[in-house]
Amino acid sequence: MPTVHDDAFGPELRDLQRKNRELSSRNEKLAELLKTSRDKLNDLYAKVEELGEPASTYGIFLAPAARSGEAEVHTSGRRMRLKVSPLVDPSELVPGTMVRLGEGTIVVETCGFDPTGQLVTMIERVGDDRAIVADQHGAESLVLLAEPLRAAARAGDTVLVNASAGYAFERIAKTEVNQLSLDEVPDVTYADIGGLSSQIETIKDSVELPFSHPELYQAYDLRPPKGLLLYGPPGCGKTLIAKAVANSLSQRIGDGGQAHFINVKGPELLNKFVGETERRIRLIFERARELAASGNPVIVFFDEMESIFRTRGSGVSSDMETTVVPQLLTEIDGVEDIANVIVIGATNREELIDPAILRPGRLDIKIRVSRPNRDEAKDILTRYITSAVPLAAPREVLIDAAADAMFAPRPFVRLELVDGAEEVLHYSDFVSGAMIANVVDRAKKLAIKDHLSGVSTAGLTEEHLRQAVRAEQDESEDMPNTANPDEWARITGRHGKRVVAAEVIG
Ligand code: ADP
């Protein structure tokens, strides 16, 4: 007879017991499945790791392939479609990246951009991701730009390429050349220069005309000048002129083109190591050629040119004369067939410059940039005392007052010459554009002081200018303060009589 128990719970209990048996058998199966899966997984891991083991070659990742898990890769001179290991983070696979290939055919690792390669010059961008480049022989090719270059690269840059992969990776700043020079277009225009109208006229005729009308020069079989030598005392506008030439040529080409201005300071080019100065000269002209290759004009400006370009045989430094001067001549001759490179030299010791530099095809045009006379000084003053500035008197009156003060006969130095004769030089003998610019700056500061202390808010006065001239004459670093006869010969421009003594009396 069935018990109460059996009656009440029998079917349920049996049901549970059956389920229990079923579950534990399923459990066993799952455990087994888990084990085999784990074994398989371990197998796979081992295989994946193996893939990474032998690093036989490297390649350049070009693009993901249509099928996922595969990539277009340039390796061993060929474009190939390769499998990509699942261990490689897809976000690191950017075009141009170097990749390591396990067993030669599977991408197993990304290695960043190739840090080595060939240097070429960028000529022109083509769309967003390509550019025309030229090697040092001028051979042009079309390359793809790696991601980091797309925003940064511009024409004239030196870039690193893997020529066979056809990829450019990196912009290389040629620091050595950049240290010696800057090649931005200066913002100086001819209108900023006072007093030197005939010099500017000559330059416009000789440099700008052939540049803007090369066809006429060709038709008349006339060779455009390769360069200019600007000579004259310091601070009178030689650098300004060179910069204005670059600026003006930039304006002429328009259309987003620009002239380049490579500013080379002669003394900074000198180096005591044999051959180093020559190497630097070569680099500068290499840079000029690169920049000119894009069709834009390039001004190579040598300041204090006499420091690297002394007459050979003058015995100052035999090294320099025997190798540096010829190197510079060779380079200048070398740019002759590049229409848009113009070399401008500046010096205040023109008597030291090797005459070879002035031969045709070199710095054919020699222009003297002298100290301003009174009228020219007034013209320079108009560049600095403008009507945009608060003026307490009519502009012409202020300019006159400043010129009067500068050209007042205030004695500066008494020179004793070799034959016992005496000569007195005045401060007015040393007026320069640089000095005039300083005077006006000083006067403006005096006006600001008066304004702040409540003396007067009327603006620049004649008295400010007079005081400024006085202070500038008293303190000017440009004023020669030397007893060296050579220096005085240079300053006065009189080479005949030797100065034996100099006494500052001002
Ligand atoms: P350098 O003849 O030594 O090359 P710069 O051209 O460098 O002289 O002149 C130095 C500074 O003096 C200029 O930056 C400018 O402020 C001023 N200056 C010189 N000459 C002139 C000028 N003719 N007109 C206007 N400013 C001038």
Short mmCIF file of C-alpha atoms and ligand atoms in Angstrom, two decimals:
data_model
loop_
_atom_site.label_atom_id
_atom_site.label_comp_id
_atom_site.label_asym_id
_atom_site.label_seq_id
_atom_site.Cartn_x
_atom_site.Cartn_y
_atom_site.Cartn_z
CA MET A 1 0.00 0.00 0.00
CA PRO A 2 1.32 3.35 -0.86
CA THR A 3 2.30 5.55 2.04
CA VAL A 4 1.07 9.07 2.51
CA HIS A 5 4.52 10.08 1.43
CA ASP A 6 4.41 8.14 -1.73
CA ASP A 7 1.03 9.50 -2.45
CA ALA A 8 1.92 13.09 -1.85
CA PHE A 9 5.55 13.36 -3.11
CA GLY A 10 6.29 10.21 -5.06
CA PRO A 11 5.94 11.58 -8.64
CA GLU A 12 7.68 14.87 -7.83
CA LEU A 13 10.62 13.17 -6.17
CA ARG A 14 11.14 10.79 -9.06
CA ASP A 15 10.96 13.68 -11.44
CA LEU A 16 13.64 15.57 -9.51
CA GLN A 17 15.86 12.49 -9.32
CA ARG A 18 15.62 12.10 -13.08
CA LYS A 19 16.41 15.74 -13.72
CA ASN A 20 19.33 15.48 -11.38
CA ARG A 21 20.76 12.57 -13.34
CA GLU A 22 20.23 14.41 -16.60
CA LEU A 23 21.93 17.55 -15.34
CA SER A 24 24.99 15.82 -13.99
CA SER A 25 25.46 13.95 -17.25
CA ARG A 26 25.15 17.26 -19.15
CA ASN A 27 27.56 18.76 -16.70
CA GLU A 28 30.09 16.10 -17.49
CA LYS A 29 29.69 16.76 -21.20
CA LEU A 30 30.15 20.50 -20.67
CA ALA A 31 33.26 19.93 -18.63
CA GLU A 32 34.58 17.73 -21.38
CA LEU A 33 33.72 20.36 -24.01
CA LEU A 34 35.36 23.02 -21.90
CA LYS A 35 38.48 20.95 -21.65
CA THR A 36 38.71 20.30 -25.38
CA SER A 37 38.03 23.97 -26.13
CA ARG A 38 40.75 25.02 -23.71
CA ASP A 39 43.14 22.60 -25.35
CA LYS A 40 42.24 23.90 -28.79
CA LEU A 41 42.66 27.49 -27.61
CA ASN A 42 46.06 26.69 -26.16
CA ASP A 43 46.99 25.13 -29.45
CA LEU A 44 45.91 28.28 -31.28
CA TYR A 45 47.81 30.53 -28.88
CA ALA A 46 50.90 28.49 -29.43
CA LYS A 47 50.44 28.77 -33.19
CA VAL A 48 49.86 32.55 -33.01
CA GLU A 49 52.95 32.99 -30.91
CA GLU A 50 54.90 30.87 -33.32
CA LEU A 51 53.79 33.18 -36.12
CA GLY A 52 55.52 36.02 -34.34
CA GLU A 53 58.73 34.17 -33.76
CA PRO A 54 60.99 34.27 -36.80
CA ALA A 55 61.23 37.94 -37.94
CA SER A 56 62.44 37.40 -41.42
CA THR A 57 61.55 40.68 -43.18
CA TYR A 58 60.02 44.09 -42.82
CA GLY A 59 57.64 45.91 -45.10
CA ILE A 60 55.66 49.08 -45.42
CA PHE A 61 51.94 48.89 -44.72
CA LEU A 62 50.16 50.48 -47.65
CA ALA A 63 46.45 49.90 -47.07
CA PRO A 64 44.01 47.42 -45.55
CA ALA A 65 42.94 44.77 -48.06
CA ALA A 66 39.34 44.27 -49.08
CA ARG A 67 39.11 41.06 -47.04
CA SER A 68 39.35 41.72 -43.32
CA GLY A 69 42.44 40.41 -41.57
CA GLU A 70 44.58 41.06 -44.64
CA ALA A 71 46.72 44.00 -45.73
CA GLU A 72 48.48 45.47 -48.76
CA VAL A 73 52.16 45.57 -47.87
CA HIS A 74 55.23 46.66 -49.80
CA THR A 75 58.06 44.25 -49.13
CA SER A 76 61.16 43.06 -50.98
CA GLY A 77 60.42 45.47 -53.80
CA ARG A 78 56.90 44.15 -54.42
CA ARG A 79 53.37 44.99 -53.42
CA MET A 80 51.82 41.98 -51.67
CA ARG A 81 48.58 41.04 -49.95
CA LEU A 82 49.43 39.51 -46.58
CA LYS A 83 47.55 38.12 -43.59
CA VAL A 84 47.56 40.15 -40.42
CA SER A 85 48.06 38.44 -37.07
CA PRO A 86 45.13 38.96 -34.68
CA LEU A 87 47.67 40.22 -32.15
CA VAL A 88 48.26 43.36 -34.23
CA ASP A 89 46.19 46.32 -33.09
CA PRO A 90 44.39 47.47 -36.27
CA SER A 91 44.49 51.10 -35.13
CA GLU A 92 48.29 51.04 -35.40
CA LEU A 93 48.17 50.03 -39.04
CA VAL A 94 48.31 53.50 -40.57
CA PRO A 95 49.52 53.86 -44.16
CA GLY A 96 53.28 54.23 -44.34
CA THR A 97 53.98 52.37 -41.08
CA MET A 98 56.79 49.85 -41.08
CA VAL A 99 55.59 46.31 -40.23
CA ARG A 100 57.43 43.18 -39.20
CA LEU A 101 56.55 40.06 -41.17
CA GLY A 102 56.59 36.74 -39.34
CA GLU A 103 57.74 33.89 -41.53
CA GLY A 104 57.89 36.38 -44.33
CA THR A 105 54.20 36.48 -45.05
CA ILE A 106 52.22 37.49 -42.00
CA VAL A 107 52.08 40.94 -40.46
CA VAL A 108 52.95 40.35 -36.82
CA GLU A 109 53.98 43.73 -35.46
CA THR A 110 53.88 47.46 -36.26
CA CYS A 111 57.18 49.33 -35.88
CA GLY A 112 56.33 53.00 -36.41
CA PHE A 113 57.68 54.99 -39.36
CA ASP A 114 61.01 54.10 -40.91
CA PRO A 115 63.57 56.51 -39.45
CA THR A 116 65.97 56.14 -42.38
CA GLY A 117 65.72 56.58 -46.12
CA GLN A 118 66.44 58.87 -49.01
CA LEU A 119 66.19 62.66 -48.75
CA VAL A 120 64.28 64.44 -51.48
CA THR A 121 62.72 67.84 -51.98
CA MET A 122 59.01 68.32 -52.10
CA ILE A 123 58.05 70.10 -55.27
CA GLU A 124 54.29 70.18 -55.16
CA ARG A 125 51.35 68.64 -53.33
CA VAL A 126 48.97 66.54 -55.41
CA GLY A 127 45.66 66.26 -53.62
CA ASP A 128 45.57 65.40 -49.93
CA ASP A 129 47.85 62.44 -49.79
CA ARG A 130 50.37 62.64 -52.59
CA ALA A 131 53.23 64.88 -53.66
CA ILE A 132 55.74 65.34 -56.45
CA VAL A 133 59.29 65.09 -55.10
CA ALA A 134 62.67 65.51 -56.74
CA ASP A 135 65.96 63.87 -55.80
CA GLN A 136 69.25 65.75 -55.87
CA HIS A 137 69.62 65.11 -59.59
CA GLY A 138 66.22 66.62 -60.21
CA ALA A 139 64.52 63.30 -61.07
CA GLU A 140 60.90 63.67 -60.12
CA SER A 141 58.54 61.07 -58.73
CA LEU A 142 55.11 60.91 -57.23
CA VAL A 143 54.93 59.58 -53.67
CA LEU A 144 52.25 58.98 -51.08
CA LEU A 145 52.46 61.03 -47.91
CA ALA A 146 52.34 59.15 -44.61
CA GLU A 147 49.67 60.35 -42.20
CA PRO A 148 51.85 62.73 -40.10
CA LEU A 149 53.14 64.48 -43.23
CA ARG A 150 49.77 65.22 -44.75
CA ALA A 151 49.16 68.30 -42.66
CA ALA A 152 52.76 69.46 -42.34
CA ALA A 153 54.56 69.07 -45.66
CA ARG A 154 54.93 71.99 -48.00
CA ALA A 155 56.83 72.67 -51.19
CA GLY A 156 60.54 73.17 -50.64
CA ASP A 157 60.70 70.89 -47.62
CA THR A 158 63.22 68.14 -47.35
CA VAL A 159 61.41 64.86 -46.73
CA LEU A 160 62.44 61.31 -46.01
CA VAL A 161 61.16 58.75 -48.50
CA ASN A 162 61.30 55.04 -49.12
CA ALA A 163 61.67 55.37 -52.86
CA SER A 164 60.66 51.82 -53.74
CA ALA A 165 57.57 51.84 -51.53
CA GLY A 166 56.76 55.30 -52.86
CA TYR A 167 56.10 56.69 -49.42
CA ALA A 168 57.31 59.87 -47.73
CA PHE A 169 57.40 59.64 -43.95
CA GLU A 170 58.96 62.59 -42.30
CA ARG A 171 59.89 66.20 -42.77
CA ILE A 172 63.57 66.70 -42.02
CA ALA A 173 64.56 70.10 -40.70
CA LYS A 174 68.07 70.73 -41.96
CA THR A 175 69.05 72.33 -38.71
CA GLU A 176 72.52 73.31 -39.79
CA VAL A 177 71.28 75.45 -42.60
CA ASN A 178 68.40 76.73 -40.54
CA GLN A 179 70.72 77.81 -37.75
CA LEU A 180 72.65 79.96 -40.16
CA SER A 181 69.74 81.37 -42.00
CA LEU A 182 66.05 82.04 -42.08
CA ASP A 183 64.06 81.71 -45.18
CA GLU A 184 60.79 83.40 -44.45
CA VAL A 185 59.80 86.31 -46.61
CA PRO A 186 60.81 89.46 -44.73
CA ASP A 187 58.10 92.06 -44.27
CA VAL A 188 60.35 94.98 -45.32
CA THR A 189 59.25 96.86 -48.42
CA TYR A 190 61.01 99.54 -50.49
CA ALA A 191 58.59 102.05 -48.96
CA ASP A 192 60.11 101.41 -45.52
CA ILE A 193 63.53 102.52 -46.73
CA GLY A 194 64.40 106.20 -46.58
CA GLY A 195 66.89 108.07 -48.69
CA LEU A 196 68.25 105.35 -50.96
CA SER A 197 66.09 106.04 -54.00
CA SER A 198 68.79 105.82 -56.68
CA GLN A 199 70.11 102.56 -55.23
CA ILE A 200 66.60 101.11 -55.13
CA GLU A 201 66.03 102.26 -58.71
CA THR A 202 69.19 100.45 -59.86
CA ILE A 203 68.14 97.29 -58.08
CA LYS A 204 64.64 97.34 -59.47
CA ASP A 205 66.05 97.70 -62.98
CA SER A 206 68.70 95.06 -62.63
CA VAL A 207 66.99 92.38 -60.54
CA GLU A 208 63.27 92.78 -60.92
CA LEU A 209 63.09 93.57 -64.60
CA PRO A 210 64.79 90.35 -65.75
CA PHE A 211 62.72 88.46 -63.23
CA SER A 212 59.37 89.77 -64.39
CA HIS A 213 60.29 89.83 -68.12
CA PRO A 214 62.61 86.91 -68.72
CA GLU A 215 61.32 86.60 -72.30
CA LEU A 216 62.62 90.09 -73.16
CA TYR A 217 66.02 89.30 -71.70
CA GLN A 218 66.07 86.13 -73.74
CA ALA A 219 64.95 87.92 -76.90
CA TYR A 220 67.73 90.48 -76.51
CA ASP A 221 70.22 87.80 -75.52
CA LEU A 222 70.92 89.55 -72.25
CA ARG A 223 71.97 87.56 -69.21
CA PRO A 224 70.19 88.58 -66.01
CA PRO A 225 72.61 89.44 -63.18
CA LYS A 226 73.31 86.67 -60.68
CA GLY A 227 73.80 89.00 -57.79
CA LEU A 228 74.60 92.29 -56.14
CA LEU A 229 77.26 93.53 -53.82
CA LEU A 230 75.98 96.21 -51.46
CA TYR A 231 78.75 98.06 -49.70
CA GLY A 232 78.96 100.95 -47.31
CA PRO A 233 79.04 101.81 -43.61
CA PRO A 234 77.06 99.77 -41.07
CA GLY A 235 73.43 100.53 -40.29
CA CYS A 236 72.63 102.33 -43.53
CA GLY A 237 70.15 99.93 -45.08
CA LYS A 238 72.03 97.15 -46.89
CA THR A 239 70.09 94.41 -45.11
CA LEU A 240 66.87 96.36 -45.54
CA ILE A 241 67.40 96.52 -49.29
CA ALA A 242 68.11 92.79 -49.57
CA LYS A 243 64.95 92.00 -47.60
CA ALA A 244 62.87 94.40 -49.66
CA VAL A 245 64.08 92.70 -52.85
CA ALA A 246 62.84 89.33 -51.52
CA ASN A 247 59.55 90.86 -50.49
CA SER A 248 59.03 92.62 -53.78
CA LEU A 249 59.77 89.46 -55.80
CA SER A 250 57.23 87.63 -53.62
CA GLN A 251 54.59 90.20 -54.49
CA ARG A 252 55.40 89.85 -58.16
CA ILE A 253 54.87 86.13 -58.35
CA GLY A 254 51.56 86.34 -56.47
CA ASP A 255 49.28 83.28 -56.58
CA GLY A 256 50.42 82.02 -53.20
CA GLY A 257 54.01 81.72 -54.41
CA GLN A 258 56.71 83.26 -52.29
CA ALA A 259 60.31 84.28 -52.48
CA HIS A 260 62.73 82.77 -49.99
CA PHE A 261 65.31 84.78 -48.10
CA ILE A 262 68.31 82.84 -46.86
CA ASN A 263 70.14 85.11 -44.46
CA VAL A 264 73.75 84.06 -43.93
CA LYS A 265 75.90 85.91 -41.42
CA GLY A 266 79.46 85.65 -42.69
CA PRO A 267 81.23 85.25 -39.33
CA GLU A 268 78.80 82.50 -38.25
CA LEU A 269 79.76 80.53 -41.30
CA LEU A 270 83.38 80.39 -40.24
CA ASN A 271 84.53 77.31 -38.47
CA LYS A 272 87.97 76.35 -37.37
CA PHE A 273 87.66 72.77 -38.55
CA VAL A 274 89.20 72.18 -41.93
CA GLY A 275 86.56 71.84 -44.60
CA GLU A 276 83.66 72.67 -42.30
CA THR A 277 83.09 76.20 -43.66
CA GLU A 278 83.09 74.84 -47.22
CA ARG A 279 80.59 72.18 -46.22
CA ARG A 280 78.31 74.82 -44.75
CA ILE A 281 78.55 76.91 -47.91
CA ARG A 282 77.62 73.85 -49.94
CA LEU A 283 74.62 73.20 -47.67
CA ILE A 284 73.36 76.74 -48.09
CA PHE A 285 73.46 76.57 -51.86
CA GLU A 286 71.95 73.10 -51.80
CA ARG A 287 69.06 74.57 -49.84
CA ALA A 288 68.80 77.47 -52.29
CA ARG A 289 68.67 75.07 -55.22
CA GLU A 290 66.02 72.97 -53.50
CA LEU A 291 63.86 76.00 -52.84
CA ALA A 292 64.38 77.35 -56.35
CA ALA A 293 63.36 74.01 -57.84
CA SER A 294 59.77 74.83 -56.99
CA GLY A 295 59.98 77.87 -59.26
CA ASN A 296 60.06 80.49 -56.53
CA PRO A 297 62.82 83.09 -56.39
CA VAL A 298 65.47 82.62 -53.71
CA ILE A 299 67.65 85.40 -52.31
CA VAL A 300 70.86 84.20 -50.67
CA PHE A 301 72.03 87.11 -48.55
CA PHE A 302 75.60 87.14 -47.17
CA ASP A 303 76.00 89.72 -44.46
CA GLU A 304 79.55 90.79 -43.49
CA MET A 305 80.71 89.07 -46.62
CA GLU A 306 84.31 90.17 -46.20
CA SER A 307 84.64 87.77 -43.28
CA ILE A 308 84.51 84.82 -45.65
CA PHE A 309 85.48 86.48 -48.87
CA ARG A 310 88.80 88.19 -48.42
CA THR A 311 91.10 88.83 -51.33
CA ARG A 312 93.23 85.77 -51.85
CA GLY A 313 96.82 86.40 -50.95
CA SER A 314 95.97 89.04 -48.35
CA GLY A 315 97.44 86.69 -45.79
CA VAL A 316 94.70 86.92 -43.22
CA SER A 317 93.92 83.24 -43.09
CA SER A 318 95.54 81.02 -45.64
CA ASP A 319 93.01 78.24 -45.15
CA MET A 320 90.11 80.45 -45.86
CA GLU A 321 91.61 82.07 -48.88
CA THR A 322 92.75 78.88 -50.50
CA THR A 323 89.63 76.81 -50.09
CA VAL A 324 86.69 78.84 -48.84
CA VAL A 325 86.80 81.58 -51.46
CA PRO A 326 86.99 79.12 -54.40
CA GLN A 327 84.17 77.08 -52.87
CA LEU A 328 81.94 80.13 -52.70
CA LEU A 329 82.89 81.10 -56.26
CA THR A 330 82.07 77.59 -57.47
CA GLU A 331 78.70 77.68 -55.76
CA ILE A 332 77.84 81.11 -57.13
CA ASP A 333 78.89 79.95 -60.61
CA GLY A 334 76.76 76.86 -60.06
CA VAL A 335 73.57 78.82 -59.61
CA GLU A 336 74.13 80.63 -62.88
CA ASP A 337 71.86 78.29 -64.78
CA ILE A 338 69.14 78.51 -62.14
CA ALA A 339 67.18 81.52 -63.20
CA ASN A 340 65.67 82.38 -59.86
CA VAL A 341 68.55 82.34 -57.39
CA ILE A 342 69.98 85.77 -56.62
CA VAL A 343 73.01 86.21 -54.39
CA ILE A 344 73.29 89.48 -52.48
CA GLY A 345 76.44 90.25 -50.54
CA ALA A 346 76.79 93.06 -48.02
CA THR A 347 79.99 94.47 -46.58
CA ASN A 348 81.42 97.56 -44.99
CA ARG A 349 84.95 96.53 -45.95
CA GLU A 350 84.61 96.37 -49.69
CA GLU A 351 88.33 96.93 -50.11
CA LEU A 352 88.90 93.48 -48.63
CA ILE A 353 86.61 91.66 -51.00
CA ASP A 354 88.23 89.48 -53.63
CA PRO A 355 87.68 91.11 -57.05
CA ALA A 356 86.88 87.67 -58.49
CA ILE A 357 83.46 87.99 -56.89
CA LEU A 358 82.57 90.89 -59.16
CA ARG A 359 83.22 89.10 -62.46
CA PRO A 360 80.27 88.67 -64.83
CA GLY A 361 77.98 85.86 -63.76
CA ARG A 362 78.78 86.51 -60.11
CA LEU A 363 77.91 89.64 -58.13
CA ASP A 364 77.95 91.70 -61.32
CA ILE A 365 76.36 94.76 -59.78
CA LYS A 366 78.10 96.79 -57.12
CA ILE A 367 76.01 99.34 -55.28
CA ARG A 368 77.23 101.80 -52.70
CA VAL A 369 74.88 102.35 -49.78
CA SER A 370 76.21 105.52 -48.17
CA ARG A 371 75.44 107.42 -45.01
CA PRO A 372 72.48 109.75 -45.45
CA ASN A 373 73.01 113.47 -46.05
CA ARG A 374 70.64 115.88 -44.36
CA ASP A 375 67.86 115.50 -46.95
CA GLU A 376 68.17 111.76 -46.96
CA ALA A 377 68.13 111.72 -43.17
CA LYS A 378 64.88 113.69 -43.27
CA ASP A 379 63.47 111.15 -45.68
CA ILE A 380 64.43 108.36 -43.28
CA LEU A 381 62.85 110.31 -40.40
CA THR A 382 59.53 110.36 -42.27
CA ARG A 383 59.51 106.54 -42.03
CA TYR A 384 59.66 106.71 -38.23
CA ILE A 385 57.86 109.96 -37.34
CA THR A 386 54.53 109.14 -38.94
CA SER A 387 51.24 110.96 -38.55
CA ALA A 388 49.85 107.85 -36.85
CA VAL A 389 51.92 108.83 -33.77
CA PRO A 390 50.76 111.59 -31.35
CA LEU A 391 52.75 114.65 -32.44
CA ALA A 392 52.86 117.90 -30.44
CA ALA A 393 53.98 119.96 -33.45
CA PRO A 394 53.55 119.72 -37.24
CA ARG A 395 55.38 116.68 -38.57
CA GLU A 396 57.72 118.71 -40.83
CA VAL A 397 58.76 120.88 -37.89
CA LEU A 398 59.64 117.83 -35.82
CA ILE A 399 61.57 116.24 -38.67
CA ASP A 400 63.52 119.45 -39.22
CA ALA A 401 64.32 119.72 -35.52
CA ALA A 402 65.64 116.16 -35.44
CA ALA A 403 67.74 116.68 -38.59
CA ASP A 404 69.13 119.96 -37.20
CA ALA A 405 70.18 118.23 -33.99
CA MET A 406 71.81 115.32 -35.83
CA PHE A 407 73.73 117.54 -38.22
CA ALA A 408 74.75 120.15 -35.63
CA PRO A 409 78.54 120.61 -35.68
CA ARG A 410 79.25 118.75 -32.48
CA PRO A 411 82.90 117.59 -32.53
CA PHE A 412 83.42 113.94 -31.82
CA VAL A 413 87.02 112.93 -32.31
CA ARG A 414 90.35 114.54 -33.11
CA LEU A 415 92.59 112.43 -35.32
CA GLU A 416 96.31 112.91 -35.57
CA LEU A 417 97.61 111.83 -38.95
CA VAL A 418 101.03 110.43 -39.76
CA ASP A 419 102.35 113.73 -41.18
CA GLY A 420 101.37 115.62 -38.02
CA ALA A 421 98.19 117.03 -39.55
CA GLU A 422 95.02 117.02 -37.50
CA GLU A 423 91.48 116.26 -38.45
CA VAL A 424 88.34 116.72 -36.41
CA LEU A 425 85.36 114.48 -37.10
CA HIS A 426 81.87 115.42 -36.01
CA TYR A 427 78.94 113.36 -34.84
CA SER A 428 77.20 114.41 -38.04
CA ASP A 429 79.79 112.36 -39.95
CA PHE A 430 78.29 109.22 -38.41
CA VAL A 431 74.59 109.59 -39.04
CA SER A 432 73.04 106.32 -40.20
CA GLY A 433 69.59 104.89 -40.75
CA ALA A 434 70.07 102.71 -37.69
CA MET A 435 70.98 105.74 -35.59
CA ILE A 436 67.92 107.64 -36.85
CA ALA A 437 65.63 104.72 -36.00
CA ASN A 438 67.14 104.63 -32.48
CA VAL A 439 66.75 108.40 -32.02
CA VAL A 440 63.05 108.29 -32.84
CA ASP A 441 62.55 105.31 -30.51
CA ARG A 442 64.22 107.19 -27.69
CA ALA A 443 62.18 110.34 -28.35
CA LYS A 444 58.96 108.32 -28.30
CA LYS A 445 59.91 106.83 -24.95
CA LEU A 446 60.52 110.34 -23.58
CA ALA A 447 57.05 111.36 -24.81
CA ILE A 448 55.51 108.35 -23.07
CA LYS A 449 57.33 109.20 -19.83
CA ASP A 450 56.02 112.80 -20.01
CA HIS A 451 52.57 111.45 -20.65
CA LEU A 452 52.65 109.15 -17.64
CA SER A 453 54.16 111.67 -15.24
CA GLY A 454 51.54 114.23 -16.23
CA VAL A 455 54.05 116.71 -17.71
CA SER A 456 52.29 116.72 -21.06
CA THR A 457 50.00 114.50 -23.06
CA ALA A 458 50.48 116.49 -26.26
CA GLY A 459 52.76 113.89 -27.88
CA LEU A 460 56.21 113.98 -29.47
CA THR A 461 57.96 117.37 -29.20
CA GLU A 462 61.04 118.97 -30.79
CA GLU A 463 62.69 118.85 -27.38
CA HIS A 464 62.14 115.08 -27.09
CA LEU A 465 63.92 114.66 -30.40
CA ARG A 466 66.82 116.94 -29.47
CA GLN A 467 67.33 115.13 -26.18
CA ALA A 468 67.13 111.80 -27.96
CA VAL A 469 69.81 112.83 -30.48
CA ARG A 470 72.07 113.94 -27.65
CA ALA A 471 71.57 110.71 -25.73
CA GLU A 472 72.08 108.60 -28.84
CA GLN A 473 75.31 110.42 -29.66
CA ASP A 474 76.54 109.98 -26.09
CA GLU A 475 75.75 106.29 -25.90
CA SER A 476 75.64 104.93 -29.39
CA GLU A 477 77.42 101.65 -29.76
CA ASP A 478 77.69 102.26 -33.49
CA MET A 479 79.97 105.20 -32.86
CA PRO A 480 83.53 104.14 -33.29
CA ASN A 481 85.42 104.31 -30.05
CA THR A 482 88.80 103.16 -31.08
CA ALA A 483 92.37 104.27 -31.37
CA ASN A 484 93.11 101.61 -33.97
CA PRO A 485 94.40 103.36 -37.12
CA ASP A 486 93.05 100.63 -39.39
CA GLU A 487 89.59 101.11 -37.97
CA TRP A 488 89.80 104.85 -38.54
CA ALA A 489 90.98 104.38 -42.07
CA ARG A 490 87.91 102.23 -42.62
CA ILE A 491 85.55 104.62 -40.88
CA THR A 492 86.68 107.75 -42.66
CA GLY A 493 87.19 105.93 -45.94
CA ARG A 494 90.52 107.73 -46.31
CA HIS A 495 93.18 105.13 -46.77
CA GLY A 496 96.01 107.44 -47.74
CA LYS A 497 97.12 108.96 -44.47
CA ARG A 498 97.68 106.77 -41.50
CA VAL A 499 95.96 107.76 -38.29
CA VAL A 500 98.49 107.64 -35.46
CA ALA A 501 96.30 108.79 -32.59
CA ALA A 502 92.64 109.43 -31.91
CA GLU A 503 91.16 111.44 -29.05
CA VAL A 504 87.44 111.52 -28.38
CA ILE A 505 86.46 115.10 -27.60
CA GLY A 506 82.66 115.12 -27.93
P1 ADP B 1 73.25 97.43 -42.75
O1 ADP B 1 73.61 98.45 -43.78
O2 ADP B 1 74.31 97.30 -41.71
O3 ADP B 1 72.83 96.12 -43.34
P2 ADP B 1 70.52 97.54 -41.85
O4 ADP B 1 69.84 97.54 -43.16
O5 ADP B 1 70.54 96.26 -41.10
O6 ADP B 1 72.00 98.06 -41.98
O7 ADP B 1 69.88 98.67 -40.93
C1 ADP B 1 69.71 98.50 -39.54
C2 ADP B 1 68.43 99.18 -39.09
O8 ADP B 1 68.56 100.61 -39.25
C3 ADP B 1 67.25 98.82 -39.95
O9 ADP B 1 66.60 97.70 -39.43
C4 ADP B 1 66.38 100.06 -39.87
O10 ADP B 1 65.65 100.08 -38.66
C5 ADP B 1 67.39 101.16 -39.81
N1 ADP B 1 67.76 101.73 -41.12
C6 ADP B 1 68.97 101.69 -41.71
N2 ADP B 1 68.97 102.30 -42.90
C7 ADP B 1 67.71 102.76 -43.09
C8 ADP B 1 67.06 103.48 -44.15
N3 ADP B 1 67.74 103.87 -45.23
N4 ADP B 1 65.75 103.76 -44.01
C9 ADP B 1 65.07 103.36 -42.92
N5 ADP B 1 65.62 102.70 -41.89
C10 ADP B 1 66.93 102.39 -41.95
#
